[in-house]
Tab-separated table of C-alpha atoms in Angstrom:
chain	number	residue	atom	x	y	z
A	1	UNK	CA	7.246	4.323	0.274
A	2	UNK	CA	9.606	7.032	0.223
A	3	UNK	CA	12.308	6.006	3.248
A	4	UNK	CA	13.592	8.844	5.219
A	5	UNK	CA	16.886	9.830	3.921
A	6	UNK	CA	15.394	10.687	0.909
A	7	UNK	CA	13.448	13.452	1.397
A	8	UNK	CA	14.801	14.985	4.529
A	9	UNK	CA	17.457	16.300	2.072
A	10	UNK	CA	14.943	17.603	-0.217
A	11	UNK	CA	15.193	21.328	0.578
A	12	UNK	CA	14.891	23.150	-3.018
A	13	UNK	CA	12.313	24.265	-5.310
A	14	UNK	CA	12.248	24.269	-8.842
A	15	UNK	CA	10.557	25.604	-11.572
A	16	UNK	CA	10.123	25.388	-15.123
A	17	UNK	CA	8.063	28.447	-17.093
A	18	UNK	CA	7.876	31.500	-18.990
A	19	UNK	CA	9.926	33.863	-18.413
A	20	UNK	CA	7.539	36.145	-15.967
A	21	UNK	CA	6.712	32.847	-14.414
A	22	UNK	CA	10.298	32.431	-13.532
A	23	UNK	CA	10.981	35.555	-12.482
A	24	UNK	CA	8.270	36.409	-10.130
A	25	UNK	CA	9.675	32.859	-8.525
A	26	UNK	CA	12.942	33.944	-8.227
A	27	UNK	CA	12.241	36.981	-6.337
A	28	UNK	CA	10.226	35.409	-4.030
A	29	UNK	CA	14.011	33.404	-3.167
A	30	UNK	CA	13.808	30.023	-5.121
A	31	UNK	CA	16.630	30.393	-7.734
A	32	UNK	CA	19.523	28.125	-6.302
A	33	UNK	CA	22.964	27.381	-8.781
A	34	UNK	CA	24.988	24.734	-7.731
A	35	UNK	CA	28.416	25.499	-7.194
A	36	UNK	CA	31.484	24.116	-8.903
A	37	UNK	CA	32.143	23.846	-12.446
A	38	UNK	CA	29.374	22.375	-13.635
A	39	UNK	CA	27.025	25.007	-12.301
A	40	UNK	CA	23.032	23.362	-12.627
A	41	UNK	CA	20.238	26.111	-12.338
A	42	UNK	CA	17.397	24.861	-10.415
A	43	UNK	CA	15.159	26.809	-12.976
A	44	UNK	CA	14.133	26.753	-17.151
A	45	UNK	CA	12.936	29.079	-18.605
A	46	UNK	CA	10.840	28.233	-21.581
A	47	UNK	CA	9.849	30.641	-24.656
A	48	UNK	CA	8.435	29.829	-27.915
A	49	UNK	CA	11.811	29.121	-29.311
A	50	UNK	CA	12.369	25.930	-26.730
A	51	UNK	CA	12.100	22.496	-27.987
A	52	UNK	CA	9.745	20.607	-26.294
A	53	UNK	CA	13.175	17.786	-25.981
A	54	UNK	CA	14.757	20.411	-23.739
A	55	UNK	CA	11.568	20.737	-21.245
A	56	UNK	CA	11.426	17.041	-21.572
A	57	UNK	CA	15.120	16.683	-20.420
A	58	UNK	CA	14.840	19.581	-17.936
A	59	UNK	CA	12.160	17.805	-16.448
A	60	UNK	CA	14.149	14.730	-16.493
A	61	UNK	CA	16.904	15.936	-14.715
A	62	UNK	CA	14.573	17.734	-12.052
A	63	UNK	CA	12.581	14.567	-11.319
A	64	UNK	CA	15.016	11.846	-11.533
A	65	UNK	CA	18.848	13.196	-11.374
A	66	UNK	CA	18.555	15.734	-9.065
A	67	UNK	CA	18.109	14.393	-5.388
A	68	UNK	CA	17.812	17.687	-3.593
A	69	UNK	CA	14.536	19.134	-5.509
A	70	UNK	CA	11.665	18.717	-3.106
A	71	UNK	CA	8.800	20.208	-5.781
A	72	UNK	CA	8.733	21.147	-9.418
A	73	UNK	CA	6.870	23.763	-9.644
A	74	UNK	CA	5.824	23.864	-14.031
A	75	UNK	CA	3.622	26.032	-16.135
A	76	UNK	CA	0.353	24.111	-17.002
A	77	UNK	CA	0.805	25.468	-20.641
A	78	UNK	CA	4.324	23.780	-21.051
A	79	UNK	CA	3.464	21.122	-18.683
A	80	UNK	CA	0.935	20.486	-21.280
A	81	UNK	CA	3.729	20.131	-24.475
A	82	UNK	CA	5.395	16.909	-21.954
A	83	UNK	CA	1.796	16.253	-21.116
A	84	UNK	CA	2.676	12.222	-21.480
A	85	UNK	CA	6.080	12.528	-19.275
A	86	UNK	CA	3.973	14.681	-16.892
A	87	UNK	CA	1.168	12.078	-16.535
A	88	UNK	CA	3.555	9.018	-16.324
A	89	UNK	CA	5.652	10.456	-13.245
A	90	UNK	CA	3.581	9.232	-10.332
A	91	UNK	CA	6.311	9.362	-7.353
A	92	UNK	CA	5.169	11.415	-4.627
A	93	UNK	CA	9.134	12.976	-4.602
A	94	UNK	CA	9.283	15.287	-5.709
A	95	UNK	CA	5.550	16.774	-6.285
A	96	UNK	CA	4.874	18.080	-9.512
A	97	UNK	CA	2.833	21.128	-9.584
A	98	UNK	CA	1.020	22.792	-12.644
A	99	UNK	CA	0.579	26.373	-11.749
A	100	UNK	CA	-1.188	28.949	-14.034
A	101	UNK	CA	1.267	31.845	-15.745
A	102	UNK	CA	0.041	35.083	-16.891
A	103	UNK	CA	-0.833	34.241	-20.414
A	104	UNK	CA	-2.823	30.636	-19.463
A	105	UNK	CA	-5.646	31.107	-17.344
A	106	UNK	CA	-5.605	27.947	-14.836
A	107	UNK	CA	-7.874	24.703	-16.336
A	108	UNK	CA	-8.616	22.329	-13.407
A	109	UNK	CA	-9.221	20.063	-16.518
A	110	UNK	CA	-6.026	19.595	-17.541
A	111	UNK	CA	-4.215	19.177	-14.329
A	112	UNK	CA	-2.628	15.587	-14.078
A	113	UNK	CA	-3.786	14.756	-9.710
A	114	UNK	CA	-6.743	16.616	-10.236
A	115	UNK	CA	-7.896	14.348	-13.468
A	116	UNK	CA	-6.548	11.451	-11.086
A	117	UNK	CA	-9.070	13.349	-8.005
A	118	UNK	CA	-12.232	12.907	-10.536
A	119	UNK	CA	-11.504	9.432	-11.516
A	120	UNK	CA	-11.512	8.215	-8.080
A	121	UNK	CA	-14.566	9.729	-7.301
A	122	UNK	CA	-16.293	8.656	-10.872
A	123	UNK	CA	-17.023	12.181	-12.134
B	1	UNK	CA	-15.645	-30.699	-1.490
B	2	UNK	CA	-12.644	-28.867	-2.459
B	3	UNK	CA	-14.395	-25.750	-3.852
B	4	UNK	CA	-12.890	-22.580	-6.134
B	5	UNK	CA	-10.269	-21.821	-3.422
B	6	UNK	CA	-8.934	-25.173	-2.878
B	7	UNK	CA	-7.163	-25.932	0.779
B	8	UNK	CA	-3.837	-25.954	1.974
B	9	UNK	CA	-1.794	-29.364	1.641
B	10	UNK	CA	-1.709	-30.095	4.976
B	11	UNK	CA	-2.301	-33.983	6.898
B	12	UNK	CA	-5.792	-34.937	8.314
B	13	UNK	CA	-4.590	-34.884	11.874
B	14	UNK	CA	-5.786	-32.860	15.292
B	15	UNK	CA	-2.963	-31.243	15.397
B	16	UNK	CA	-3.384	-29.148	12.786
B	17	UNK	CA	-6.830	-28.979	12.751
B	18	UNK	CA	-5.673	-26.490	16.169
B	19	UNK	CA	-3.006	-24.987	13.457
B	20	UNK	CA	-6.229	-23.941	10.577
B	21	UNK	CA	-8.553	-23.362	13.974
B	22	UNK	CA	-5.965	-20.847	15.110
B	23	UNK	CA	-5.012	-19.177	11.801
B	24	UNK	CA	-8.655	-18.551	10.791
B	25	UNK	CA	-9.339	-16.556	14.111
B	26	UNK	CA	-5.782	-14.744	13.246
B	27	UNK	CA	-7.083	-14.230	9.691
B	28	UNK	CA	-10.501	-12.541	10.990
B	29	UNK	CA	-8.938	-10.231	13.519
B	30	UNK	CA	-6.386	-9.033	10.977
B	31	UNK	CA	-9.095	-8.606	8.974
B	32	UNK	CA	-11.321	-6.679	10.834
B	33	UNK	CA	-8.291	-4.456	11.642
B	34	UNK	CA	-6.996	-3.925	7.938
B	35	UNK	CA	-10.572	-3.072	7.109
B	36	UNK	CA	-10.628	-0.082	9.939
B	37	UNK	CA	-7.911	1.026	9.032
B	38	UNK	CA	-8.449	1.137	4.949
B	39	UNK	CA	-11.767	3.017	5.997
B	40	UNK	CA	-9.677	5.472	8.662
B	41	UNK	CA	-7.495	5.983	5.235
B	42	UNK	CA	-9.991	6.744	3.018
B	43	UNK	CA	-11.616	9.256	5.580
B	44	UNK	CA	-8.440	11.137	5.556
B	45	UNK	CA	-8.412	10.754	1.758
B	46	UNK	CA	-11.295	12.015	1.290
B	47	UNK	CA	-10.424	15.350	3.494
B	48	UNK	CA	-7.438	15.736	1.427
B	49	UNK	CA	-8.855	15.469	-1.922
B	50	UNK	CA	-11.755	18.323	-1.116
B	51	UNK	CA	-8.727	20.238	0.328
B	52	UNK	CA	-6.295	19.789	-2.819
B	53	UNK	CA	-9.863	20.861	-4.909
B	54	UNK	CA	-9.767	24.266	-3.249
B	55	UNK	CA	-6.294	24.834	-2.712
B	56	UNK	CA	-5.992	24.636	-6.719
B	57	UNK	CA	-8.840	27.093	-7.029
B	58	UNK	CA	-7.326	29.279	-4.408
B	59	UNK	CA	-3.697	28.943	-6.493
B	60	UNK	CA	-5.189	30.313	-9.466
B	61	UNK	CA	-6.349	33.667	-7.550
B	62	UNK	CA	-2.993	34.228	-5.959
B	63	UNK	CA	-0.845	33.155	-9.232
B	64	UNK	CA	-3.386	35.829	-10.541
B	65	UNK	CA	-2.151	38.743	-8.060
B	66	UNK	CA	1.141	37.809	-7.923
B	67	UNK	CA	1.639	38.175	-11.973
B	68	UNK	CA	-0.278	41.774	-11.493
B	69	UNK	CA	2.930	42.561	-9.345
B	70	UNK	CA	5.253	41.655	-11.693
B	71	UNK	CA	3.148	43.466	-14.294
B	72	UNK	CA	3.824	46.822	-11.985
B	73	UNK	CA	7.571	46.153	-11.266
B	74	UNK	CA	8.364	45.960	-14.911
B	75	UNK	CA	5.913	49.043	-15.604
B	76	UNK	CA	8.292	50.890	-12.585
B	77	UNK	CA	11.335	49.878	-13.315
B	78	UNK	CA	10.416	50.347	-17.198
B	79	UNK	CA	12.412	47.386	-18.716
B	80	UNK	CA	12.875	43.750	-18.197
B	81	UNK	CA	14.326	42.963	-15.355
B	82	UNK	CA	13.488	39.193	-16.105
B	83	UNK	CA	17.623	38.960	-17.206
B	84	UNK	CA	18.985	40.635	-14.355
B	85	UNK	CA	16.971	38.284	-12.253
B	86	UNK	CA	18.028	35.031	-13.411
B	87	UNK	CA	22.019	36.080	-13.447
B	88	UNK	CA	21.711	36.950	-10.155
B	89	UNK	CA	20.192	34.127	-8.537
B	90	UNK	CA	22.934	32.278	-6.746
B	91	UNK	CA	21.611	30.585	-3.896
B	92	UNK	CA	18.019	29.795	-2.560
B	93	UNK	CA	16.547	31.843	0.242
B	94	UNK	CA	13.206	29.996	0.401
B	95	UNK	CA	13.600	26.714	1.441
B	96	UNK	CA	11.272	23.478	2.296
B	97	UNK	CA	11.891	21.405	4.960
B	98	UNK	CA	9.653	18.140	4.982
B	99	UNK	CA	8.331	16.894	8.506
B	100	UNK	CA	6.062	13.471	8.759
B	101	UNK	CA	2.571	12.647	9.996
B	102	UNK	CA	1.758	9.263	10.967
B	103	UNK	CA	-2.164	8.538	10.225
B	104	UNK	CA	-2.487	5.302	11.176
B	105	UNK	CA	0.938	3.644	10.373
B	106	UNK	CA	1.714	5.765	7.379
B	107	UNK	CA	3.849	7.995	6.819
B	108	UNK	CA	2.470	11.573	4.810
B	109	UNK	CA	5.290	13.720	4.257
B	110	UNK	CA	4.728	17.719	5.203
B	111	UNK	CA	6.220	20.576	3.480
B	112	UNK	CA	7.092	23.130	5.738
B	113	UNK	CA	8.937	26.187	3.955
B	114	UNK	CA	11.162	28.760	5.538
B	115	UNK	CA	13.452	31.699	4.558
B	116	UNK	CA	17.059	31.154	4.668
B	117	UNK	CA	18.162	34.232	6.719
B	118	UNK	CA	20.766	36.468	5.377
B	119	UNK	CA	20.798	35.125	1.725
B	120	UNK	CA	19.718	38.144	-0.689
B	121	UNK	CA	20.734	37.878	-4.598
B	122	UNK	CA	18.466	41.082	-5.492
B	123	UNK	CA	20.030	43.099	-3.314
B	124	UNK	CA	20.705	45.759	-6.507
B	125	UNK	CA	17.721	44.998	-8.628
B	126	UNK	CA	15.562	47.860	-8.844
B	127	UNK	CA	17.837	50.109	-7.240
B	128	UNK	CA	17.891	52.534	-9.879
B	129	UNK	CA	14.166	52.559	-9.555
B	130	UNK	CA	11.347	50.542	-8.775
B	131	UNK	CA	12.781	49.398	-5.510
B	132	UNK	CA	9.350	49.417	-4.170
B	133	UNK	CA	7.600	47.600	-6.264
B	134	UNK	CA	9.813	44.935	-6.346
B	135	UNK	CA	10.113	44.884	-2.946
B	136	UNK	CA	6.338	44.196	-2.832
B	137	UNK	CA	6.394	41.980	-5.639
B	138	UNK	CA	8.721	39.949	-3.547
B	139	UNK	CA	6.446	40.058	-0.674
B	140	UNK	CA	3.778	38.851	-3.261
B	141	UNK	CA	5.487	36.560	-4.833
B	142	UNK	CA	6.399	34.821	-1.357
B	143	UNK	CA	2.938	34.158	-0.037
B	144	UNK	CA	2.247	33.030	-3.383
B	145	UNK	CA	4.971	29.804	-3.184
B	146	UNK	CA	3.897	29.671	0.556
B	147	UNK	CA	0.089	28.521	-1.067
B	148	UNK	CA	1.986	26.433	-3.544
B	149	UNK	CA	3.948	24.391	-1.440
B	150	UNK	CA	0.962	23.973	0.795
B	151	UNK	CA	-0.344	22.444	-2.292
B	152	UNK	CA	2.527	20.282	-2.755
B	153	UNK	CA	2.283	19.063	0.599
B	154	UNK	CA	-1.507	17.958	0.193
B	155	UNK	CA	-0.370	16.412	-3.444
B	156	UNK	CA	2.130	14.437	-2.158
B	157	UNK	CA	0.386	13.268	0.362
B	158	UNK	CA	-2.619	12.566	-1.935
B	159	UNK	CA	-0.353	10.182	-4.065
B	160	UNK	CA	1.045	8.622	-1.340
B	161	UNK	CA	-2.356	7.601	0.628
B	162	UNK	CA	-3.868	6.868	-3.202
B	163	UNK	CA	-1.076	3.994	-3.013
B	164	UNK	CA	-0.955	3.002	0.533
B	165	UNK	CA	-5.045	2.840	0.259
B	166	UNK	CA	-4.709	0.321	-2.555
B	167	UNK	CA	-2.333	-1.637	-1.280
B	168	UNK	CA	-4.490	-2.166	2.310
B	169	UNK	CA	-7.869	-2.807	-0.043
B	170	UNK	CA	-5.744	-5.483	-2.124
B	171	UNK	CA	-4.865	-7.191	1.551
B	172	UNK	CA	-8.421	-6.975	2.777
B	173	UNK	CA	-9.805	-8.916	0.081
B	174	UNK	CA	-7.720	-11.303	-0.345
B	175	UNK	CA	-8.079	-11.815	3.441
B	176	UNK	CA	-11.707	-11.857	2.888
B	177	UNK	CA	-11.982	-13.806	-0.189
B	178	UNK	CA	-8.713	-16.026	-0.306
B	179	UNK	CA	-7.245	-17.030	3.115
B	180	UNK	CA	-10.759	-17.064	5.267
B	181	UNK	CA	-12.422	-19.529	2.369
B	182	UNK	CA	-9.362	-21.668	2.177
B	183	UNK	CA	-8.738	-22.330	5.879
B	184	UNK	CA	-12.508	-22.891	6.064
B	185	UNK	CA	-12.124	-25.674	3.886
B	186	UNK	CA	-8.822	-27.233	5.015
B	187	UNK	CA	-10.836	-27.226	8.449
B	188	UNK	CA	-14.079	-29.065	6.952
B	189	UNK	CA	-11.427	-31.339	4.831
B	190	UNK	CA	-10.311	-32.712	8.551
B	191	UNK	CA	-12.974	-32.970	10.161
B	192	UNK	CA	-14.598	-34.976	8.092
B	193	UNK	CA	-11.563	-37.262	7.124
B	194	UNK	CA	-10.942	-37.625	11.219
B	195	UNK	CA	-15.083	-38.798	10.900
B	196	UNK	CA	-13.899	-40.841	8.004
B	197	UNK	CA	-11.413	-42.625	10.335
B	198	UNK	CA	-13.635	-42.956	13.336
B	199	UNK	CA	-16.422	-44.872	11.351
B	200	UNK	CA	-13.724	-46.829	10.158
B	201	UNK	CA	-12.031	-47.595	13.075
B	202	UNK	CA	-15.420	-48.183	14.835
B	203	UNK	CA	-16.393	-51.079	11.621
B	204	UNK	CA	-12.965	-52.508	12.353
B	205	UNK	CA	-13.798	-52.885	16.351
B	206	UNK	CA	-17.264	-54.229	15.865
B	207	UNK	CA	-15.897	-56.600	13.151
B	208	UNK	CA	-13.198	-58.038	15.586
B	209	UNK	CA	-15.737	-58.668	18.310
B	210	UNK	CA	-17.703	-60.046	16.327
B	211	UNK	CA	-15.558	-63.067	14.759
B	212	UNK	CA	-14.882	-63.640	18.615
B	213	UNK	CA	-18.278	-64.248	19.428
B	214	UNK	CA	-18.008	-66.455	16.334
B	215	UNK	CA	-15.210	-68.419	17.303
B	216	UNK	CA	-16.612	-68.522	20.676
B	217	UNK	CA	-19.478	-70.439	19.772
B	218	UNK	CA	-17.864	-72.432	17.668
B	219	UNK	CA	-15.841	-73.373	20.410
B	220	UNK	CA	-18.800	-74.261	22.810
B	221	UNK	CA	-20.109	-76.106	20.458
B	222	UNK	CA	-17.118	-78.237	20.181
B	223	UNK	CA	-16.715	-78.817	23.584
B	224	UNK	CA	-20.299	-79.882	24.055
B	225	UNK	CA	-20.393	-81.918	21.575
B	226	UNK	CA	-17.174	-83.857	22.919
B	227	UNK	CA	-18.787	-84.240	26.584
B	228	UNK	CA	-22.078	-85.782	24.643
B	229	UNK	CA	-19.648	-88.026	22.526
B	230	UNK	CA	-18.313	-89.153	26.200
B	231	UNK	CA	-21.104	-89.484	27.672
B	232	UNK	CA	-22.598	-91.536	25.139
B	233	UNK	CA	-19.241	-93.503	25.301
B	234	UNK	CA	-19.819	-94.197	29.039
B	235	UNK	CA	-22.798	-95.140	28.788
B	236	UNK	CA	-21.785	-97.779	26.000
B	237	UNK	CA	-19.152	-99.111	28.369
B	238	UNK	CA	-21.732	-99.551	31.332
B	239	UNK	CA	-20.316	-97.500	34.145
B	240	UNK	CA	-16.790	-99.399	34.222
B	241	UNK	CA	-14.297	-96.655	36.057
B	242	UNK	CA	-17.217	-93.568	35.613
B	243	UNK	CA	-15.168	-91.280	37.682
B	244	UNK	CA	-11.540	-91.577	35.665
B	245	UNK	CA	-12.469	-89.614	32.180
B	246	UNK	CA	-14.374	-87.026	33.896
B	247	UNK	CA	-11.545	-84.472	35.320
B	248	UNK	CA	-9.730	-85.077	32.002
B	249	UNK	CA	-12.804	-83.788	30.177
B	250	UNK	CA	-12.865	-81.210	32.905
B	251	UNK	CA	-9.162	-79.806	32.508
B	252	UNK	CA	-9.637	-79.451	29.068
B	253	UNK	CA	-12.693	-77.649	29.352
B	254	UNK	CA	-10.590	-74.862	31.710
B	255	UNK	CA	-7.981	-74.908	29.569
B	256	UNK	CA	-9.954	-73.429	26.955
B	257	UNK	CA	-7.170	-74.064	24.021
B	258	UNK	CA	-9.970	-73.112	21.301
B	259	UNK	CA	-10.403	-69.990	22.966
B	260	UNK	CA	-8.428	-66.071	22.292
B	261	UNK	CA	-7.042	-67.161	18.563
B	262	UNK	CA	-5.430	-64.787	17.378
B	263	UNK	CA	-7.482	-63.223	14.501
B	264	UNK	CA	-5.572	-62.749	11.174
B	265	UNK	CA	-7.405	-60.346	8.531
């Protein structure tokens, strides 16, 4: 189990999507840029000319580097492309979340906790 | 008599016949109490699965409406504003802040989110025009990540109980099928090994006593057969000094040297 300290400092959001996706976010007030010289955006945004290694090291760094990302919030079409990195992570911090974009209409089929949901209950 | 489980390695003795008597009435309490609280788990798991099920559906209605407001801010503002937006994010205004809830001994995390007061990046987007719309979109867009991180909350604490749950099942039955069988046996190994020792014991008393009577017998039989020998002698010798050999006979007799050997097995 998680111990304290390690997610009382978990205060940030971030997302990785299309580039509606991530905007719509960052109006709402999640976009966050580190300061210094090695500036790290708390947000990817993914088009059809992204290699799926970038999402997979973007997701990477998000889930395991950073230490003050509280949820991923990531497009169930791209979380689909990392669909075996998505499945693996199974730490509660942070939560990953597949949310729908504009394009992709939202499958409950696909989603990683809710596949997880059915197989507990033998559906 | 040592069945599937086995026992512990412990000596036949009373005293820790207490020792297994004691830790199998520990083991059933604790198991009795793992087992309410596995099913007080699952009850909450339950709750939180049917409530993840229809916060997902409700997700997908809000993503929905919130998209539609983007779709209107870049029909105002007639351009992509998607650029602008990402340069000019600098530092977050909506925040999480996680708080815990203890259900029965475990810790579920709790996303709470709040604005950051007096942190605005977009303070010039849309201000040629569609300053409106984005305004709303904003508003939209803000509810929206309020219902995801709602979600998150419920997720997290999904994975978490999912583990915790297993971890109390894996206890119960081991409890059940494990440490309640083996301490079972150890007792039943003592108790009848203490038997074991009784009977014995009890053979070796009877079998003392016994070769005493023997030797006791043996030993009246002696003596009688000495006082006949006398007798018979006294008669030969026709009364001559009668009284003399008699109290010699006699201390012997109370002496009783044949008597209390010491038995050697």
């Amino acid at each position: 189990m998680a111990s304290n300290a390690t997610y009382k400092d978990r205060q940030l959001l971030a997302v990785i999507g299309d580039e509606d996706s991530v905007t719509g976010l960052l109006l709402a007030g999640i976009g966050h840029v580190t300061e210094g010289a090695d500036a790290q955006r708390n947000f990817l945004v993914v088009d059809s000319k992204t290699e799926t290694s970038q999402i997979e090291q973007a997701f990477r760094n998000f889930t395991e580097e950073r230490k003050d990302i509280a949820i991923l919030l990531i497009n169930q079409h791209i979380a689909e492309r990392i669909r075996h990195s998505v499945d693996t992570f199974a730490d509660p911090f942070p939560a990953v979340l597949e949310i729908p974009s504009k394009d992709h209409p939202y499958d409950p089929e696909k989603d990683s906790v809710l596949k997880r949901v059915r197989r507990l209950f033998g559906e | 008599m040592s069945g599937a489980v086995g026992r512990e390695p412990v000596f036949p003795t009373r005293q820790s016949l207490g020792l297994m008597k004691s830790k199998l009435k520990g083991a059933e309490t604790g198991h009795s109490l793992l087992k309410r609280k596995s099913e007080a788990l699952t009850k909450r798991f339950r709750e939180i699965t049917r409530r993840i099920d229809e916060a997902k559906r409700k997700m997908g209605r809000v993503m929905q409406i919130a998209a539609f407001s983007l779709a209107e801010v870049s029909y105002a503002v007639g351009g992509d504003i998607g650029y602008q937006v990402q340069e000019s994010a600098k530092q977050a205004r909506f925040r999480v802040r996680a708080k815990q809830e203890n259900v029965s001994g475990v810790f579920l995390p709790q996303f709470e989110s709040y604005t950051q007061e007096g942190v605005n990046d977009f303070a010039l987007t849309g201000l040629g025009k569609g300053g409106q719309q984005i305004q709303r979109c904003r508003e939209t867009y803000a509810r929206a990540v309020e219902t995801l991180v709602e979600l998150a909350s419920l997720q997290t604490a999904f994975l978490i109980l999912d583990e915790v749950i297993k971890v109390v099942n894996r206890r119960v039955n081991a409890i059940e099928h494990v440490i309640i069988p083996r301490t079972e046996n150890t007792i039943k190994y003592i108790n009848s090994e203490l038997d074991e020792l009784d009977r014995e014991e009890f053979y070796r008393l009877k079998k003392v006593s016994g070769k005493k009577q023997r030797d006791t017998a043996a030993a009246d039989a002696e003596i009688l057969a000495a006082r006949k020998k006398q007798e018979a002698e006294e008669a030969a010798a026709g009364g001559s000094a009668p009284a003399k050999p008699e109290p010699e006979a006699e201390a012997a007799d109370v002496l009783g040297e044949n008597e209390d050997n010491d038995v050697i097995f």
